[in-house]
Coordinates of C-alpha atoms in Angstrom, one line a residue:
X600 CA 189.2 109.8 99.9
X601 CA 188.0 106.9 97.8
X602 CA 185.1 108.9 96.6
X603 CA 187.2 112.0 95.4
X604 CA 189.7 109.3 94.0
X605 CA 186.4 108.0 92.0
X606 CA 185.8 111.8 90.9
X607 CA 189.5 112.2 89.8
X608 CA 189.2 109.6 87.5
X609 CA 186.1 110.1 85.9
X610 CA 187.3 113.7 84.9
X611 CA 190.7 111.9 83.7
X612 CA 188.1 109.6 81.3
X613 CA 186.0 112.7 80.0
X614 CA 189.7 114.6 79.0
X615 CA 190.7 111.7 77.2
X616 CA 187.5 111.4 75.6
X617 CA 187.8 114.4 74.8
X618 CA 190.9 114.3 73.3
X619 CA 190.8 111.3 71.3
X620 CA 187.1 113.3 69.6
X621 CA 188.9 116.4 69.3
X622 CA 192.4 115.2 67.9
X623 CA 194.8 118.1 67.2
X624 CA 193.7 117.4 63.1
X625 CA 190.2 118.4 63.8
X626 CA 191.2 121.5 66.0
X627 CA 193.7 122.3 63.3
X628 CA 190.6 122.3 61.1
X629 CA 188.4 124.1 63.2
X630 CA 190.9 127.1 63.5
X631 CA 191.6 127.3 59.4
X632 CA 187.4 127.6 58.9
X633 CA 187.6 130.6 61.2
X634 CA 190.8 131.8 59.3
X635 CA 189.1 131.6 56.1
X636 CA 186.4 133.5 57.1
X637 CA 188.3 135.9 58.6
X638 CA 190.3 136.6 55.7
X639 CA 187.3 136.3 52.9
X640 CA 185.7 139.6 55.3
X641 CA 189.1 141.2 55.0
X642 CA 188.8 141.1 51.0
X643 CA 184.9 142.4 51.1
X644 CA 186.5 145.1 53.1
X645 CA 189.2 145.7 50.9
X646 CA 186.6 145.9 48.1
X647 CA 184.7 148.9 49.4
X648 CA 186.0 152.2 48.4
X649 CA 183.9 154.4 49.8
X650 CA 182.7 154.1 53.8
X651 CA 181.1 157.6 54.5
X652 CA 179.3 156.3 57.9
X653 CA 182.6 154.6 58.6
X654 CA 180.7 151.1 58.7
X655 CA 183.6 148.3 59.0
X656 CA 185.8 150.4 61.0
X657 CA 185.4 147.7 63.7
X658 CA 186.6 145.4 61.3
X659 CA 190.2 144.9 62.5
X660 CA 192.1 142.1 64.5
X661 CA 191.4 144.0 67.8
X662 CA 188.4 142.0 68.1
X663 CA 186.9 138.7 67.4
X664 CA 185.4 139.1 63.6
X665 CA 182.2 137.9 65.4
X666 CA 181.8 141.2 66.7
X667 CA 182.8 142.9 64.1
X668 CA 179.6 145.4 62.7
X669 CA 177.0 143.3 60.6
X670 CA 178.4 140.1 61.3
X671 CA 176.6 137.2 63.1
X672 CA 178.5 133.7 63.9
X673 CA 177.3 130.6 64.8
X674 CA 177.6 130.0 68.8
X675 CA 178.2 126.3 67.8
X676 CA 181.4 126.8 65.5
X677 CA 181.9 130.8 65.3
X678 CA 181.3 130.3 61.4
X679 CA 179.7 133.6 59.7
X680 CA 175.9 133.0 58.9
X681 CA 175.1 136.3 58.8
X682 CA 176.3 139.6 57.1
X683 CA 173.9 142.6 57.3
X684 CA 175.3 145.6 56.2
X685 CA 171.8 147.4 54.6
X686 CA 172.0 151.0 54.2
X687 CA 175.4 151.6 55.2
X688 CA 176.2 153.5 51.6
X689 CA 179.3 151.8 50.8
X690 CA 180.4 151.7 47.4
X691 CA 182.8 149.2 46.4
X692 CA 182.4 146.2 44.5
X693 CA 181.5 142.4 45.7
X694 CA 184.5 140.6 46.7
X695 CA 184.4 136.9 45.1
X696 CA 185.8 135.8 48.4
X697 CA 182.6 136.2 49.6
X698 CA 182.1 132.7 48.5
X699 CA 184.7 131.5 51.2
X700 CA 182.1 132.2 53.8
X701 CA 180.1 128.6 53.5
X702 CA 178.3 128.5 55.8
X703 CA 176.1 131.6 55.4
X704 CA 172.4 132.0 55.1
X705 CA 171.8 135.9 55.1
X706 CA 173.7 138.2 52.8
X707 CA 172.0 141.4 53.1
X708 CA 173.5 144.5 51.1
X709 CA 170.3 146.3 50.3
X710 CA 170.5 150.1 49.9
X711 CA 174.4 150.8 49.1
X712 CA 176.0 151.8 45.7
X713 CA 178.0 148.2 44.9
X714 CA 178.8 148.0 41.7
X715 CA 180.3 145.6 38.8
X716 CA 178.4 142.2 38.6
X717 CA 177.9 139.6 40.9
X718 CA 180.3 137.0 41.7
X719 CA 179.5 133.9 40.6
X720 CA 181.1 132.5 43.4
X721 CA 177.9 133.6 45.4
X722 CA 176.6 129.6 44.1
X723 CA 179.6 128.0 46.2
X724 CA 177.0 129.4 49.5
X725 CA 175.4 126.0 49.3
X726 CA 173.6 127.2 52.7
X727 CA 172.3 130.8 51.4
X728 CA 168.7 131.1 52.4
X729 CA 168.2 134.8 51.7
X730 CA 170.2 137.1 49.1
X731 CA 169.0 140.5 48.8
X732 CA 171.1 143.0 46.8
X733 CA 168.6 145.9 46.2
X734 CA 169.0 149.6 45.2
X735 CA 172.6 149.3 44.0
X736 CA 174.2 149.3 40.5
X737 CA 175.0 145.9 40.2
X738 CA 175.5 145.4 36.4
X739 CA 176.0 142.7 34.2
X740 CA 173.9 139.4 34.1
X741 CA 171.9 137.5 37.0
X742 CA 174.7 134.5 38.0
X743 CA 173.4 130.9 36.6
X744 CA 175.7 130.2 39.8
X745 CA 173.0 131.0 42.2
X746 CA 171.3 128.2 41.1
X747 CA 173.3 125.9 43.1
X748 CA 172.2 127.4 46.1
X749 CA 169.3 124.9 46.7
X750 CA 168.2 126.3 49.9
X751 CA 167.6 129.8 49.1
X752 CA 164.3 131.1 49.6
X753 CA 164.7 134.8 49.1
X754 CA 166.5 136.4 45.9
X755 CA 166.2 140.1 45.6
X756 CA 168.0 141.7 42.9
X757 CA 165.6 144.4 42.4
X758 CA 166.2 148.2 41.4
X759 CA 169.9 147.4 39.9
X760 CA 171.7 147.4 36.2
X761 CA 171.5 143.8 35.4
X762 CA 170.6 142.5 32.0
X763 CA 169.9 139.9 29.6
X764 CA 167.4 137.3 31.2
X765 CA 166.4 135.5 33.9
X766 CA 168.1 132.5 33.9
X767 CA 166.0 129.3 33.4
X768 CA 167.9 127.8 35.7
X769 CA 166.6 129.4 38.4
X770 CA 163.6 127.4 38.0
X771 CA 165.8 124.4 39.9
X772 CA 165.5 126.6 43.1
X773 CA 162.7 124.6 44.5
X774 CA 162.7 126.6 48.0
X775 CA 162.4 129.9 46.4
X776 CA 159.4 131.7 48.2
X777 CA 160.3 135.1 46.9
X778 CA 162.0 136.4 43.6
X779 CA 162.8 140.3 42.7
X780 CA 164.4 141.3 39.8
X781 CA 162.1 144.4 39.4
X782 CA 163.7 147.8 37.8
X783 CA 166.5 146.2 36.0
X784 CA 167.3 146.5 32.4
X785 CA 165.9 142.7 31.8
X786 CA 164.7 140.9 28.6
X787 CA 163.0 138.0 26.9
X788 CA 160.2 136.3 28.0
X789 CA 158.6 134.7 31.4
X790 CA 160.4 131.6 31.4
X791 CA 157.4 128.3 31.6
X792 CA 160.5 127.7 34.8
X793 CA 158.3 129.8 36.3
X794 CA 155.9 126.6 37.0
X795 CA 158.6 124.8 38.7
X796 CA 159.0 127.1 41.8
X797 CA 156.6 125.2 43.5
X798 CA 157.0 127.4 46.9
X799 CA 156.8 130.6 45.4
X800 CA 154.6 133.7 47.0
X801 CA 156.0 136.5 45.6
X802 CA 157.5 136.8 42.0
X803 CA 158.2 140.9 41.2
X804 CA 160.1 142.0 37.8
X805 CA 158.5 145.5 37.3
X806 CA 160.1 148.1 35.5
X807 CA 162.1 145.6 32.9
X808 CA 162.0 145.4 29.1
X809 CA 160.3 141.7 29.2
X810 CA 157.9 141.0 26.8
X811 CA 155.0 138.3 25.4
X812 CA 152.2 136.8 27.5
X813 CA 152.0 135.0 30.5
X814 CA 152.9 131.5 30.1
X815 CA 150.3 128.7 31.0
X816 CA 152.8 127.4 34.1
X817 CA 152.2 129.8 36.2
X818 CA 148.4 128.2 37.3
X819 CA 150.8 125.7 39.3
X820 CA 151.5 128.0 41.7
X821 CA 149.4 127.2 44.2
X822 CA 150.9 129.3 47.0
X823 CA 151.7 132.4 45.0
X824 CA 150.4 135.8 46.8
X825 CA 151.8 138.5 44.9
X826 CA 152.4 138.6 41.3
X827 CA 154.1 142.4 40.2
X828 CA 154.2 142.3 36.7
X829 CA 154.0 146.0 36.0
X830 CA 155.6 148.4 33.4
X831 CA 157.4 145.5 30.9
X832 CA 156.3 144.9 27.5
X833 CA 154.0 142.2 27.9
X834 CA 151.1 141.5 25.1
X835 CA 148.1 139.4 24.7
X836 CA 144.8 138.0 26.7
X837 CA 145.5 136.9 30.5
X838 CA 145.5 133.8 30.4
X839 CA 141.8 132.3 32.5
X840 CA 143.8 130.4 34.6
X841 CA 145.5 133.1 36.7
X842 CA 142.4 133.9 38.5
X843 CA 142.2 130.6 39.8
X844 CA 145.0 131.4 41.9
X845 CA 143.1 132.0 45.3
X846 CA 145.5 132.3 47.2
X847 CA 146.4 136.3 45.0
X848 CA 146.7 139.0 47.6
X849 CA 148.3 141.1 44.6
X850 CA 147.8 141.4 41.1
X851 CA 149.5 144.2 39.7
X852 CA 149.8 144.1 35.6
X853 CA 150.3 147.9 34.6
X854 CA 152.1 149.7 31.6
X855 CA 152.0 146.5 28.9
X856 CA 149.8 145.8 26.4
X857 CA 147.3 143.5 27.6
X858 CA 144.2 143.1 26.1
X859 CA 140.5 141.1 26.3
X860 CA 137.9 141.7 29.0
X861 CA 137.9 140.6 32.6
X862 CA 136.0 137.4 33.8
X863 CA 132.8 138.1 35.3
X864 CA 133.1 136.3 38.8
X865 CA 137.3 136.7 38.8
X866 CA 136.7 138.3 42.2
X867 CA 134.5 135.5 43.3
X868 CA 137.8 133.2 42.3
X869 CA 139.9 135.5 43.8
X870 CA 138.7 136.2 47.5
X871 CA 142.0 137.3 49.2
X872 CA 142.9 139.9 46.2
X873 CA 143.8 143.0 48.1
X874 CA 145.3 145.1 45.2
X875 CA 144.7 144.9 41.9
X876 CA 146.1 147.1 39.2
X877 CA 145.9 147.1 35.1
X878 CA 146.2 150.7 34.6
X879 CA 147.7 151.5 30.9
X880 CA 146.6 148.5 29.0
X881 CA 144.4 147.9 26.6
X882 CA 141.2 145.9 28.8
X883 CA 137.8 146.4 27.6
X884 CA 134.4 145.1 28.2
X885 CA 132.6 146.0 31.7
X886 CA 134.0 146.4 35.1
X887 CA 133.8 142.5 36.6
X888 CA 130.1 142.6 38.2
X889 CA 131.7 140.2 41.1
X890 CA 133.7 143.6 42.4
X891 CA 130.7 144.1 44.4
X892 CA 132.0 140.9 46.5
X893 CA 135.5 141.8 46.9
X894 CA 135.8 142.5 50.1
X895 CA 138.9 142.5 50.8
X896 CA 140.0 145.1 48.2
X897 CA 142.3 148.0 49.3
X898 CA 143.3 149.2 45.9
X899 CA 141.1 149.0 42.8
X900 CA 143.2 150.7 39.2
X901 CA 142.0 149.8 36.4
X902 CA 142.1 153.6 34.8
X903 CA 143.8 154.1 31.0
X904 CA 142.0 151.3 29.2
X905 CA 138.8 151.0 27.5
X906 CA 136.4 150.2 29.8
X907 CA 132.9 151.0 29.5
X908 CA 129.2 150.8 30.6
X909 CA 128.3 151.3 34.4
X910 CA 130.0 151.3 37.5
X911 CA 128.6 148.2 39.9
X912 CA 127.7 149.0 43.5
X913 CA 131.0 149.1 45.9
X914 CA 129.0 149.7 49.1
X915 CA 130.5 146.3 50.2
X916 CA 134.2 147.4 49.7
X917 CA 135.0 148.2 53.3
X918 CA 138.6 148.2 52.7
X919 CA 138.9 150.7 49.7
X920 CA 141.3 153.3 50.2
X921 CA 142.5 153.9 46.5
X922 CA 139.8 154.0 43.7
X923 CA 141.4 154.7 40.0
X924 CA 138.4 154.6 36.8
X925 CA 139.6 157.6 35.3
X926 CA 140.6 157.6 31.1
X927 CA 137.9 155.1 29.9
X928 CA 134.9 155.0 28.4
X929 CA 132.8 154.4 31.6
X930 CA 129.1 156.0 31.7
X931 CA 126.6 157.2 29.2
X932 CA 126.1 160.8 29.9
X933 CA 122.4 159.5 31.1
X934 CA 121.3 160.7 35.0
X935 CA 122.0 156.9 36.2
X936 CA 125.5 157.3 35.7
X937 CA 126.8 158.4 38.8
X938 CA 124.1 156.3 41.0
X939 CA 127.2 154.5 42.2
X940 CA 128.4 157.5 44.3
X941 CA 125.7 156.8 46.6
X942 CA 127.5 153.4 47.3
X943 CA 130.7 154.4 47.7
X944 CA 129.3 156.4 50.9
X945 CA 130.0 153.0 52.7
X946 CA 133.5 153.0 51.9
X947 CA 135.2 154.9 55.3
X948 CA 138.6 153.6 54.4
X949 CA 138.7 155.6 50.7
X950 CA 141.2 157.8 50.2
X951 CA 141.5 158.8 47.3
X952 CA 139.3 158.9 43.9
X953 CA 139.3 159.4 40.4
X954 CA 136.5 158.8 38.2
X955 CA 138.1 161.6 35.7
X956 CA 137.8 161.3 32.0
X957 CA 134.9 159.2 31.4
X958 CA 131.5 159.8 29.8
X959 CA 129.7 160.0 32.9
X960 CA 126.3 162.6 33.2
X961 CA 123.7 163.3 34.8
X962 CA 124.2 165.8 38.0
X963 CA 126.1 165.3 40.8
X964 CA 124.7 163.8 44.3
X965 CA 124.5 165.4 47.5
X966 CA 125.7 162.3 48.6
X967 CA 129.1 163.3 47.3
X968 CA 129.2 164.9 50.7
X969 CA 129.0 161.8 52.6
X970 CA 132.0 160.1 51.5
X971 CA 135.0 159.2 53.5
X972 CA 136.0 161.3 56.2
X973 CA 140.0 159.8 55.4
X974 CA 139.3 161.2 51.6
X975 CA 142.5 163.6 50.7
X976 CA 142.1 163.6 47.1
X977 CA 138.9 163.7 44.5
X978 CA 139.4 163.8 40.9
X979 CA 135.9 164.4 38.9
X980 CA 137.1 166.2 35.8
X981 CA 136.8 165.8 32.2
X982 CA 133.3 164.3 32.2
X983 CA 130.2 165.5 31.2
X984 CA 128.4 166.4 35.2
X985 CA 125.8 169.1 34.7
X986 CA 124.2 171.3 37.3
X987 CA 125.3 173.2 40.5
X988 CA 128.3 171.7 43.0
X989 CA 126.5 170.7 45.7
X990 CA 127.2 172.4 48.9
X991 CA 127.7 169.3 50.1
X992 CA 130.8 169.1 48.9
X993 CA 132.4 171.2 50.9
X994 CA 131.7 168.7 53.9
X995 CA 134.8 166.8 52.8
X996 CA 137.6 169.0 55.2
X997 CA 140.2 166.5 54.9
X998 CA 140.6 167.1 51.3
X999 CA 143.5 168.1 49.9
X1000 CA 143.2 167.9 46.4
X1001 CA 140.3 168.5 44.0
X1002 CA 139.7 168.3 40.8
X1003 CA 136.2 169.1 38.7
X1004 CA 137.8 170.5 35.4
X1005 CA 136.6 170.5 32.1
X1006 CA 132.6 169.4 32.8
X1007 CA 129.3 171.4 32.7
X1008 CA 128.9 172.7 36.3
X1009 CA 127.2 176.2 36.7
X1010 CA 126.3 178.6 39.4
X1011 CA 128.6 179.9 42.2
X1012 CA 131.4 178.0 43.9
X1013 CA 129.8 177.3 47.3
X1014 CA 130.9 178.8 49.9
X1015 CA 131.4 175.7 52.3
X1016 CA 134.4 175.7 49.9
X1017 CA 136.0 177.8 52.7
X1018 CA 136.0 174.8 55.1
X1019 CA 139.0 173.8 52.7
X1020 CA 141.5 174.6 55.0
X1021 CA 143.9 171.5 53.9
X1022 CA 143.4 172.1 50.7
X1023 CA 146.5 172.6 48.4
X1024 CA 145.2 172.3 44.9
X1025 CA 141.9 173.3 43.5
X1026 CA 141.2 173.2 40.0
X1027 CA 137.8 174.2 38.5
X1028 CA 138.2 175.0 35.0
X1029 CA 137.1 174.4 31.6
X1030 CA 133.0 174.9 33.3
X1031 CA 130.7 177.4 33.4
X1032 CA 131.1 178.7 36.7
X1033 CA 129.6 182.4 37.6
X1034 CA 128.7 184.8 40.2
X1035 CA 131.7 186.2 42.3
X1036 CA 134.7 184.2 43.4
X1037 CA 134.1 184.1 47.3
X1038 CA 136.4 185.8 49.5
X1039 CA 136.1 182.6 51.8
X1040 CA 139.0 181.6 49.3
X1041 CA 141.6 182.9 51.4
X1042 CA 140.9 180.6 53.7
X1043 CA 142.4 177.8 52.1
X1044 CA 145.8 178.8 53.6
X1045 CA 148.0 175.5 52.5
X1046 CA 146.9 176.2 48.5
X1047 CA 149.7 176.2 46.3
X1048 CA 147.4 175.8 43.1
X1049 CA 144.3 177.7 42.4
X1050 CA 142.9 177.6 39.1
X1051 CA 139.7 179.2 37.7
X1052 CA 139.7 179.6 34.4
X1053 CA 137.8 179.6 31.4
X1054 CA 134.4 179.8 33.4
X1055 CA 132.2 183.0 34.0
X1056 CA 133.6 184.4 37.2
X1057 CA 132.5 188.0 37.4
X1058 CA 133.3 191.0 39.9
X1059 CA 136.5 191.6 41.5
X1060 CA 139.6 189.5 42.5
X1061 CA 139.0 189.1 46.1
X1062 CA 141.9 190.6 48.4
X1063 CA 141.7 187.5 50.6
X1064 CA 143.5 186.0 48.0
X1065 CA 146.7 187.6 49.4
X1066 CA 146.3 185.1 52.5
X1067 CA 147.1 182.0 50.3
X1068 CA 150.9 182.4 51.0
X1069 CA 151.8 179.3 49.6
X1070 CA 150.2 179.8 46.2
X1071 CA 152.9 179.1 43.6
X1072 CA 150.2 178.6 40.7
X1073 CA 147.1 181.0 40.0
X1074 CA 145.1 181.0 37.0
X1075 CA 142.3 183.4 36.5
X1076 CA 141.9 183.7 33.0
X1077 CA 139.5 183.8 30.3
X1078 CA 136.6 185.1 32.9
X1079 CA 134.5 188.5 33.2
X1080 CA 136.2 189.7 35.9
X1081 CA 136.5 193.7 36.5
X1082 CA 138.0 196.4 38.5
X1083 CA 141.6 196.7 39.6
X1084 CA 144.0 193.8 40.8
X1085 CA 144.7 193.9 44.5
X1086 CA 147.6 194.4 45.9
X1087 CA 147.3 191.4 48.1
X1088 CA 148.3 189.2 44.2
X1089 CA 151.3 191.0 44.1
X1090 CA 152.2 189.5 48.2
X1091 CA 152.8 185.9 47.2
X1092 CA 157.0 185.7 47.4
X1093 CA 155.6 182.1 46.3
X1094 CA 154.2 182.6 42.8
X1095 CA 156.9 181.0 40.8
X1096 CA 155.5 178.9 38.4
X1097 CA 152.2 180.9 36.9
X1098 CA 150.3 184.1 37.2
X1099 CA 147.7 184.3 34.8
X1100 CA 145.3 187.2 34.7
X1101 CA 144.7 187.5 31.0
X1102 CA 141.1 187.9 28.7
X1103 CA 139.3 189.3 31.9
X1104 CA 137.7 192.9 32.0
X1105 CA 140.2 194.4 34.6
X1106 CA 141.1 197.8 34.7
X1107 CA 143.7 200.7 36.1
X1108 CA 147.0 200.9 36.2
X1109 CA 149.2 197.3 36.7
X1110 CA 150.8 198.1 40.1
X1111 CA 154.7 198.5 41.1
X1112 CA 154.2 196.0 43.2
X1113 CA 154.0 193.5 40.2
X1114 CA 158.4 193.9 40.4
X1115 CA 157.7 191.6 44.3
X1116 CA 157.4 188.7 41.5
X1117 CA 161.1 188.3 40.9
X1118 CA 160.7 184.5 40.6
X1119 CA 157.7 184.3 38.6
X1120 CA 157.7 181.6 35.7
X1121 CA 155.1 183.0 33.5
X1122 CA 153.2 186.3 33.8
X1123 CA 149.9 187.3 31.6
X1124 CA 148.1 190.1 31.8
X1125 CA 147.0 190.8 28.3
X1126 CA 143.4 191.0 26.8
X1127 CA 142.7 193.5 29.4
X1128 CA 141.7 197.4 30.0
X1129 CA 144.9 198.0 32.1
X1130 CA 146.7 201.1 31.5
X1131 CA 150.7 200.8 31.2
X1132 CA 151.1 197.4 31.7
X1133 CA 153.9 197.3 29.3
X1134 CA 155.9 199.9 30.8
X1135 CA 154.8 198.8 34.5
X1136 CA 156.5 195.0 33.2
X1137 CA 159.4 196.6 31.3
X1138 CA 160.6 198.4 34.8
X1139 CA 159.4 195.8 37.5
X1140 CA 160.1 192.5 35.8

């Protein structure tokens, strides 16, 4: 008995400590928090017009709003922190009220159709770590507001309607590790702010309408890894100092106006780059000799500029997967030009290649055979390449694109070209291609884009063609071919966009079959020996 007794009153002393902590103010207090909360989710949902996947229909009073769809709460004080409603396709504005909810951290509204501008009540969140609105039509101007949220790290605003500039405020955000404003309708300048977000790693504000160089600030980002400054109206040299930045996994400066040549050891400053892309500016000079050290490299673009002299050896680039040199001034037309090929044999990862549009000579390697198993799509056109296609070629099975147009190649089309068989476009034009076009064509059953002409071709259209059921695309013209046009032509239901059988040799009578092309785009037949092709087109077409 004495011991309960003892018990009894130690449980008497905990309730009235209780009590006096929790005094009928503070639970008072604790219940209005949860009411405000409550009632600020109750005005975002009155804000959304348009549920289709019927998203907040659990948000009603017959549950706790914790467990209400998208909505985490604090176990401590059942406060929101969270709301997560990505993807749901709501459309709707942003409630203001949102505001109300203090002590959140994650607003995530990505991928939905809000519109209007953003509350500037967002900068009463004075706990908002991550804010990520993209791929709406948020309109209007990016909130100076935010910037009293001093503990966000993540702002992404990308792929919206917002406009004017980027506030300078922003750079008081000293926890900022991420910042997207890409595909907006943004001007002005890069802010020197840009310095002061000393834990920045990823700054992205593609597809806007800012313009003038890269200010001198940003070498003080020590951490940054990605740097997206693509498709904006940028101008001048790079400044030297941005390829100190070691720890660059991205560099991606496309569609501006940049100009000047690239350092030659940048990629010995720059050992973690991973991607790098200037395509569409105005670079010159030679390709950086220290490529041959990067490493690391998955994706090399630095196509659309004037870039000349020789190609350095990228039998180190293990990673590789996209290679981009085409539209420079690259090569010589001299037989050492396309030594590099032989290098790039080392490179399993590649996947795709362009080298198009260049002055590049000589004749093309058998090596060409040896590249990357993984390598879908090969663009060699618009060069100056001489000689036979190696049979080699045709080695590459996992191709599904090739391109040789407008060069100097001669001979037949090999016929390992019918190991093709994932092939969907092949272009050969503009060469001076002869012999027979083989009928181990019609093996390349996924084509949807065959063209042939302005080359030499002689003899007759093979019928095999008729197995390339997907073609949409054929262009034949401007060869020496003869004799009738097979029926098989006539088969493709999938011809819509071009038939093209003109300046050839061909003879007889333009079959009835020629009506099957109900859908066809553009149909030419002229410059030919065929008999009643106008009455034949008249009738069927």
């Amino acid at each position: 008995m004495k011991s309960f007794s003892l018990l009894h009153l130690h449980l008497l002393f905990l309730l009235t400590l209780c009590l006096m902590c929790f005094s009928p103010n503070k639970i008072v207090a604790v219940i209005l928090q949860n009411q405000t909360d409550y009632l600020a989710l109750l005005k975002f949902k009155e804000s959304i017009s348009i549920d289709p996947y019927r998203t907040l229909e659990s948000w009603n009073s017959s549950i706790h709003f914790g467990k209400w769809y998208g909505i985490t709460c604090s176990p401590m004080h059942q406060r929101v922190i969270e709301l997560n409603l990505d993807g749901s396709e709501l459309h709707g504005s942003l409630s203001p009220y949102v505001g109300n909810l203090t002590f959140l951290k994650i607003l995530y509204l990505r991928n939905n159709s809000f519109s209007g501008e953003i509350p500037q009540e967002l900068g009463k969140l004075l706990q908002l770590q991550q804010l990520r609105l993209t791929n709406n039509s948020f309109a209007g101007q990016i909130p100076t507001n935010l910037t009293y949220c001093s503990n966000l790290e993540w702002l992404s605003l990308g792929k919206n309607n917002l406009i004017g500039k980027i506030p300078i405020e922003i750079g008081s955000l000293k926890k900022l590790r991420t910042l997207e404003v890409w595909k907006n309708n943004l001007t002005g300048r890069i802010s020197s702010f840009i310095g002061n977000l000393s834990s920045l790693r990823g700054f992205s504000f593609t597809y806007n309408h800012i313009q003038g160089d890269i200010p001198q600030e940003i070498c003080h980002l020590k951490n940054l890894s990605v740097l997206l400054l693509g498709g904006n109206k940028l101008s001048g040299m790079v400044p030297s100092y941005l390829y100190n930045i070691s720890s660059l996994t991205m560099l991606s400066m496309p569609e501006n106006s940049f100009h000047g040549s690239l350092p030659l050891n940048m990629f010995n400053t720059l050992p973690n780059l991973q991607h790098f892309a200037i395509s569409g500016n105005e670079f010159s000079g030679s390709i950086a000799t220290s490529i041959i050290n990067a490493s690391n490299i998955i994706l090399f673009d630095i196509s659309r500029n004037y870039f000349e002299g020789q190609v350095p050896s990228l039998g180190r680039l293990k990673n590789l997967s996209f290679l981009n040199l085409e539209d420079n001034n690259l090569g010589d037309n001299s037989t050492k030009d396309l030594e590099f090929l032989k290098s790039l044999t080392n490179c399993s990862m590649l996947n795709a290649f362009s080298m198009a549009t260049n002055n590049f000579g000589g004749i093309l390697p058998n090596s060409i055979g040896n590249l990357s198993t993984e390598l879908k799509q090969l663009y060699l056109g618009v060069n100056m390449i001489s000689g036979q296609i190696p049979a080699e070629l045709g080695g590459l099975v996992g191709l599904t694109l090739l391109s040789m147009v407008g060069n100097k190649f001669e001979g037949n089309i090999p016929t390992t070209f019918g190991k093709f068989q994932n092939m969907q476009m092949l272009d050969l034009n503009g060469n001076k291609l002869s012999g027979d076009i083989p009928s181990s064509i019609g093996n390349l059953t996924q084509l949807y884009k065959l063209d042939l002409h302005l080359n030499m071709f002689e003899g007759n259209i093979p019928p095999s063609i008729g197995n390339c059921q997907k073609l949409q695309y054929l262009d034949l013209s401007q060869n020496k071919l003869r004799g009738t046009i097979p029926l098989e032509v006539f088969s493709h239901s999938s011809l819509t966009n071009l038939l093209d059988l003109s300046h050839n040799s061909l003879s007889g009578s333009l079959p009835r079959e020629v009506g099957m092309l109900k859908n066809i785009g553009k149909l030419n037949v002229s410059k030919n020996h065929l008999a009643s092709a106008y009455r034949r087109l008249k009738r069927g077409c």
